[in-house]
mmCIF file of C-alpha atoms in Angstrom:
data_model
loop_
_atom_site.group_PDB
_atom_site.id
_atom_site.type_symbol
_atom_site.label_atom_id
_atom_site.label_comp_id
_atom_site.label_asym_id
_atom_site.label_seq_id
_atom_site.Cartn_x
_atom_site.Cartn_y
_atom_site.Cartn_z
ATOM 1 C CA UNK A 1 85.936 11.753 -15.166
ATOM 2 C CA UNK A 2 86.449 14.192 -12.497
ATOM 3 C CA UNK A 3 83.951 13.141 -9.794
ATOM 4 C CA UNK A 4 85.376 9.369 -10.351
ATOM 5 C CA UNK A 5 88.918 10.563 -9.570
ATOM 6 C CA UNK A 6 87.354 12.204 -6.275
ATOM 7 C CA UNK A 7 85.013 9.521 -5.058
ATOM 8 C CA UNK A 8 88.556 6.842 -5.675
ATOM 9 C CA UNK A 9 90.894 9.742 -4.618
ATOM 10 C CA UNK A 10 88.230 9.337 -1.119
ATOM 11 C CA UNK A 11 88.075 5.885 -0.961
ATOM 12 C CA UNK A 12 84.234 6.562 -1.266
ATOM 13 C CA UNK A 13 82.828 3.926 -3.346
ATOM 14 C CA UNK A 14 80.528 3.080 -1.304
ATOM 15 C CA UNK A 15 78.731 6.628 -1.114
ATOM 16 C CA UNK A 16 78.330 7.105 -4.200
ATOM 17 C CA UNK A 17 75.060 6.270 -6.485
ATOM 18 C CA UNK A 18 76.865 4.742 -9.425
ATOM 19 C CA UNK A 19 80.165 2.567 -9.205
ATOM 20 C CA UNK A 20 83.206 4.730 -10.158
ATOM 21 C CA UNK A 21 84.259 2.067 -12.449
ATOM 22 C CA UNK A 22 81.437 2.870 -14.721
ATOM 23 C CA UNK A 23 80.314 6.653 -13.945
ATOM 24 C CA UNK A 24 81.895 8.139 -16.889
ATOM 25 C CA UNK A 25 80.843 5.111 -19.217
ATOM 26 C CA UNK A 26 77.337 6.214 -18.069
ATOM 27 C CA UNK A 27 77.397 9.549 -18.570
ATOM 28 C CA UNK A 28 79.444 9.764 -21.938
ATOM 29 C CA UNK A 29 77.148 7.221 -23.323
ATOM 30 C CA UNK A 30 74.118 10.141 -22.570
ATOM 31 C CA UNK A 31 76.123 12.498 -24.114
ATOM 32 C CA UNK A 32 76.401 10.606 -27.357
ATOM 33 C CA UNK A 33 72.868 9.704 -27.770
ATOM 34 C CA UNK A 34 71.761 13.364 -27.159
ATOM 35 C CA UNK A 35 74.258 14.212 -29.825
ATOM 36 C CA UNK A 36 73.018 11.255 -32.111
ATOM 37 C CA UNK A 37 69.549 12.002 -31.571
ATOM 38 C CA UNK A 38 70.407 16.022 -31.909
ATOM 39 C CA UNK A 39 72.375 15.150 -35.178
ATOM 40 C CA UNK A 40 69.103 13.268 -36.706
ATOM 41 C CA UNK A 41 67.144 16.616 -36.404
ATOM 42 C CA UNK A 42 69.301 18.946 -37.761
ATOM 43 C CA UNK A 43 69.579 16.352 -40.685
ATOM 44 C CA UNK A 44 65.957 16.253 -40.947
ATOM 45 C CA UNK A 45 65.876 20.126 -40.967
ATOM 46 C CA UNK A 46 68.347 20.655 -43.493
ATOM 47 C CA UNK A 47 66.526 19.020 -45.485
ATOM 48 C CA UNK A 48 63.624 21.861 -45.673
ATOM 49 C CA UNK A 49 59.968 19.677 -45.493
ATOM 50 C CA UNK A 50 60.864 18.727 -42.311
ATOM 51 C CA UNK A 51 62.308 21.134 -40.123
ATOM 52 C CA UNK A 52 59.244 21.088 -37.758
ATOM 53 C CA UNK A 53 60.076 17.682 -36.679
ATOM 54 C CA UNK A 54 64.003 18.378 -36.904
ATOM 55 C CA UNK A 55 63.609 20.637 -33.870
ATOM 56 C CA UNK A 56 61.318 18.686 -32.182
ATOM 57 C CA UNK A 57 64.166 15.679 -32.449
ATOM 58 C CA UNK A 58 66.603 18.125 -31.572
ATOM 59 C CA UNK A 59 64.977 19.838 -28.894
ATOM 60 C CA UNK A 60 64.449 16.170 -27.657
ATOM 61 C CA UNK A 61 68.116 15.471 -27.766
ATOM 62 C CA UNK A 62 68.522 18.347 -25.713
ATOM 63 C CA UNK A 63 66.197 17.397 -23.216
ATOM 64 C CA UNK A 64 68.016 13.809 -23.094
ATOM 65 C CA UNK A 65 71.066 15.915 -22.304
ATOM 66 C CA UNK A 66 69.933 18.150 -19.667
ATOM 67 C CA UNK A 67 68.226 14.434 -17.990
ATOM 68 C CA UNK A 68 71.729 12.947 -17.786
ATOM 69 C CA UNK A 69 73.675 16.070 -16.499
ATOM 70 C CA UNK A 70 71.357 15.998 -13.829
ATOM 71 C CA UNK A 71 72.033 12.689 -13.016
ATOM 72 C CA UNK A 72 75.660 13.563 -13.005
ATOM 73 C CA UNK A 73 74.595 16.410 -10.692
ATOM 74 C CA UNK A 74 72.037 14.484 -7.936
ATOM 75 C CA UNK A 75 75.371 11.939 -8.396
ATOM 76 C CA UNK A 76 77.906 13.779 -7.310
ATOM 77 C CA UNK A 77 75.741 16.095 -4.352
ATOM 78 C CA UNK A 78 74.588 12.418 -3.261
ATOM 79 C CA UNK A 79 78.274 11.170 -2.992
ATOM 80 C CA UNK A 80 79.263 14.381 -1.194
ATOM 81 C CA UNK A 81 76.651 14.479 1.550
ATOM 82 C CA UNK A 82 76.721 10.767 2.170
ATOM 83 C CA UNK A 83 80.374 10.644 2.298
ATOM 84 C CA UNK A 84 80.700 13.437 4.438
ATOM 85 C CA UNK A 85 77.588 12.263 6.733
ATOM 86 C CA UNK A 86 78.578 8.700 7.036
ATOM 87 C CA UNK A 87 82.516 8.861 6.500
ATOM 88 C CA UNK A 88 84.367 8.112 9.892
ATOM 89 C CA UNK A 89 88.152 9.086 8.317
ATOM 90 C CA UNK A 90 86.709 11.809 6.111
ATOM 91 C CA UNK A 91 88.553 14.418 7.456
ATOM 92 C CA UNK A 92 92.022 12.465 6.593
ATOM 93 C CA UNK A 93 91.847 12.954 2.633
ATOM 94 C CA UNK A 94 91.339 16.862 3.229
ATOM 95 C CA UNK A 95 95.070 17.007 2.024
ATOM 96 C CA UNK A 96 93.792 15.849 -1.642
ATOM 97 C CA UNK A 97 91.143 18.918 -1.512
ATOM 98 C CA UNK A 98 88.462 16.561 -2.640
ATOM 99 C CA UNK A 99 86.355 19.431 -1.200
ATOM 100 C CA UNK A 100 87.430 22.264 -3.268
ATOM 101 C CA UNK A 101 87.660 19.692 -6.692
ATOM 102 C CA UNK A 102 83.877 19.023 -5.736
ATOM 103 C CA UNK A 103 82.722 22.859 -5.573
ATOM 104 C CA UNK A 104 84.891 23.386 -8.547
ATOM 105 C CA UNK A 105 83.172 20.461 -9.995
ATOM 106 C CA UNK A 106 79.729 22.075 -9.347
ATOM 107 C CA UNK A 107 80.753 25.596 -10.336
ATOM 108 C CA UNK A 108 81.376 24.540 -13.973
ATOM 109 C CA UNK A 109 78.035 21.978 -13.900
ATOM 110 C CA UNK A 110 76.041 25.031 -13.172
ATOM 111 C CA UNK A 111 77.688 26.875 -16.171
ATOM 112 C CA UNK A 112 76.934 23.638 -18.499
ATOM 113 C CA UNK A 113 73.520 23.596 -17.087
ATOM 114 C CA UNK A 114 72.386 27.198 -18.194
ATOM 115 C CA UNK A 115 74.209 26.479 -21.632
ATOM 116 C CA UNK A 116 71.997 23.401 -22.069
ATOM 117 C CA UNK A 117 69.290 25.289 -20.976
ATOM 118 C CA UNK A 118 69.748 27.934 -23.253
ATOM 119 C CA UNK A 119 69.513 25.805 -26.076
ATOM 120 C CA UNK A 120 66.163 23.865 -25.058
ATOM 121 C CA UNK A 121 64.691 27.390 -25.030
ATOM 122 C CA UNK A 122 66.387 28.692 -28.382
ATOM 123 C CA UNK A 123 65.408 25.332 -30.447
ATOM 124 C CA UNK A 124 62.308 25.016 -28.415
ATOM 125 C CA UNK A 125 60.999 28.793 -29.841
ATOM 126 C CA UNK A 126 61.748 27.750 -33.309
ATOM 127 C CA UNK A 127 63.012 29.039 -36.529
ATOM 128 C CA UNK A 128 61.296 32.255 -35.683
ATOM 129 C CA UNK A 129 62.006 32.828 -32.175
ATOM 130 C CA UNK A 130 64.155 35.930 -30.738
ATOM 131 C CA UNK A 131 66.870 33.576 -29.288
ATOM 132 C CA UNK A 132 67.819 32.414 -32.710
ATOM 133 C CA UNK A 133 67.308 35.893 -34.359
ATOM 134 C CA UNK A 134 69.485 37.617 -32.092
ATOM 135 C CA UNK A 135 73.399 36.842 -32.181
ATOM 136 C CA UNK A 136 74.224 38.082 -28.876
ATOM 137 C CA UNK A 137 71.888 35.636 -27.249
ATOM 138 C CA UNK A 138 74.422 32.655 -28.377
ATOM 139 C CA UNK A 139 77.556 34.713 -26.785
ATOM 140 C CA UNK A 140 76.022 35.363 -23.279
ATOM 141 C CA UNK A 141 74.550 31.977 -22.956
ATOM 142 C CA UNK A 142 76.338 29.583 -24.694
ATOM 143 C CA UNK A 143 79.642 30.980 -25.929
ATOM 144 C CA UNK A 144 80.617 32.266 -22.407
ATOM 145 C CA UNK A 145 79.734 29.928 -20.310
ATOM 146 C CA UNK A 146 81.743 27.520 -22.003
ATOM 147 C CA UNK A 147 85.095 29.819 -21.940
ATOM 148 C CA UNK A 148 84.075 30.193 -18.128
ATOM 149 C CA UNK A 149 84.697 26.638 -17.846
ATOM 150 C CA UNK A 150 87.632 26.351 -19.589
ATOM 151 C CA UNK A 151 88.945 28.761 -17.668
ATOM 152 C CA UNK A 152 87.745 27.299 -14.553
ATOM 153 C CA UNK A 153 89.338 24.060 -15.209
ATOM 154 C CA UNK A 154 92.297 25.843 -16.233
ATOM 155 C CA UNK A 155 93.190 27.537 -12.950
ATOM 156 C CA UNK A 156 91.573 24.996 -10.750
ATOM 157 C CA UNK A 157 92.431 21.622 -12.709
ATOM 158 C CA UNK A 158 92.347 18.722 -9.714
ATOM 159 C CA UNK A 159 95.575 17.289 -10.800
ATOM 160 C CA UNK A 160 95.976 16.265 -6.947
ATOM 161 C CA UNK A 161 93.583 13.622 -7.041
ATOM 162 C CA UNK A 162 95.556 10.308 -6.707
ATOM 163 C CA UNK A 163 94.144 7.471 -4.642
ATOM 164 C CA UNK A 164 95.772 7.638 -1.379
ATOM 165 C CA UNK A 165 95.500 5.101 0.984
ATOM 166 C CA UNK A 166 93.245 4.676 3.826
ATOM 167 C CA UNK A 167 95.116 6.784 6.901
ATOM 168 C CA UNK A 168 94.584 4.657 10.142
ATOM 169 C CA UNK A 169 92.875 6.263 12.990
ATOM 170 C CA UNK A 170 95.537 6.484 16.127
ATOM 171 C CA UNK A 171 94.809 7.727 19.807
ATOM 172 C CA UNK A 172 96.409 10.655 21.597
ATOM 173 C CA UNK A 173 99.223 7.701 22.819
ATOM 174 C CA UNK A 174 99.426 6.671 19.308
ATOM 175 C CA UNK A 175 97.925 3.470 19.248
ATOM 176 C CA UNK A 176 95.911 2.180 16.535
ATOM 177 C CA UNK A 177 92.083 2.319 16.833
ATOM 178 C CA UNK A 178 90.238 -0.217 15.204
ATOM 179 C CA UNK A 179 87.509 1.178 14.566
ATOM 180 C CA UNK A 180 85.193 -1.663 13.456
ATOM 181 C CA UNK A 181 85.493 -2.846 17.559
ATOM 182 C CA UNK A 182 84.117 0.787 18.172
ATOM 183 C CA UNK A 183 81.229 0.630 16.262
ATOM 184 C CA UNK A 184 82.420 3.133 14.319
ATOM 185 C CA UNK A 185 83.913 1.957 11.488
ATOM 186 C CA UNK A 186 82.183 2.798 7.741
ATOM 187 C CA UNK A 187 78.600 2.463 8.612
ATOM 188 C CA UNK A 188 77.251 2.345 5.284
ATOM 189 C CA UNK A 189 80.274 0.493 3.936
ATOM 190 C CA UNK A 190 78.609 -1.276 0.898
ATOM 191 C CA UNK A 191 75.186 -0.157 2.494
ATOM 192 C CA UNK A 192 74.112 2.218 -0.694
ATOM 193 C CA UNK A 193 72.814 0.480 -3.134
ATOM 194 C CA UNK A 194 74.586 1.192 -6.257
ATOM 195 C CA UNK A 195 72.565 2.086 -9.733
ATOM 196 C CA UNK A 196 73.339 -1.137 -11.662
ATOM 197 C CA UNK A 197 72.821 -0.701 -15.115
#
């Protein structure tokens, strides 16, 4: 939900891989087929003849999960760069700090990242494997991380992203520049192709 508020807060649209309108559809419908698909192996494990396959499923699941958050990651580094490459007014949402929502955005990524991780390895090494023998393995890389983030979207919450509108550009006698007579107006306006699905 976050990077959508940015890339509208932006007026970036345009830059970005996947329409706004349909980002966090995308990516919360990933989420609950890893958890579906996760959920059918730990049934199958509880179950006891089957617990090979149950962490195969789940380990699958997992995999399906780390797949889409790295979508949601090459998504929002894509939006960033293009938007700052190709973005004429850019520098006139600064006020929003799009910018600092963005790192904040990829600080707590990288945290879910090693958490998912973390959990292909632990499943992945079985019944029998040290990560799922040893308690402390499920503190440092899964029950931290996760507070981390909290925390980080405590402090630094982007409650100032509102979509603003488009500031025009002016010259130093404070005329109006139109800059689609320049040339230089957004290049790649509608340009990206967006990842219709």
């Amino acid at each position: 939900m976050v990077l959508g508020r940015i890339i509208r807060a932006v007026h970036g649209d345009a830059y970005s891989l996947i329409r706004p309108n349909i980002l966090t559809k995308i990516f919360v419908l990933g989420d609950v087929v890893s958890f579906c698909v996760q959920g059918g192996g730990a049934g199958l494990m509880a179950t006891g003849g089957n617990a090979d396959t149950g962490e195969k499923i789940i380990v699958g699941g997992l995999l399906i999960q780390i797949i889409m958050f790295g979508l949601f990651i090459a998504t929002a580094v894509l939006f960033q760069t293009r938007y700052q490459k190709y973005k004429v007014a850019a520098p006139a949402f600064d006020a929003t700090g799009w910018r600092a929502s963005m790192f904040m955005l990829y600080g707590v990524s990288a945290l879910i990242m090693i958490r998912s991780v973390f959990r292909v390895v632990e499943f992945a090494a079985g019944q029998d494997g040290y990560l799922l023998k040893n308690e402390w393995t499920v503190y440092v890389f899964d029950s931290v991380p996760m507070w981390a983030v909290m925390v980080i979207f405590f402090v630094w919450y982007p409650d100032n992203l509102k979509p603003t509108q488009e500031v025009p550009w002016v010259n130093s006698d404070e005329t109006e520049v139109n800059l689609a007579e320049q040339g230089q107006g957004d290049v790649f306006r509608g340009g990206f192709p967006y990842l219709d699905i």
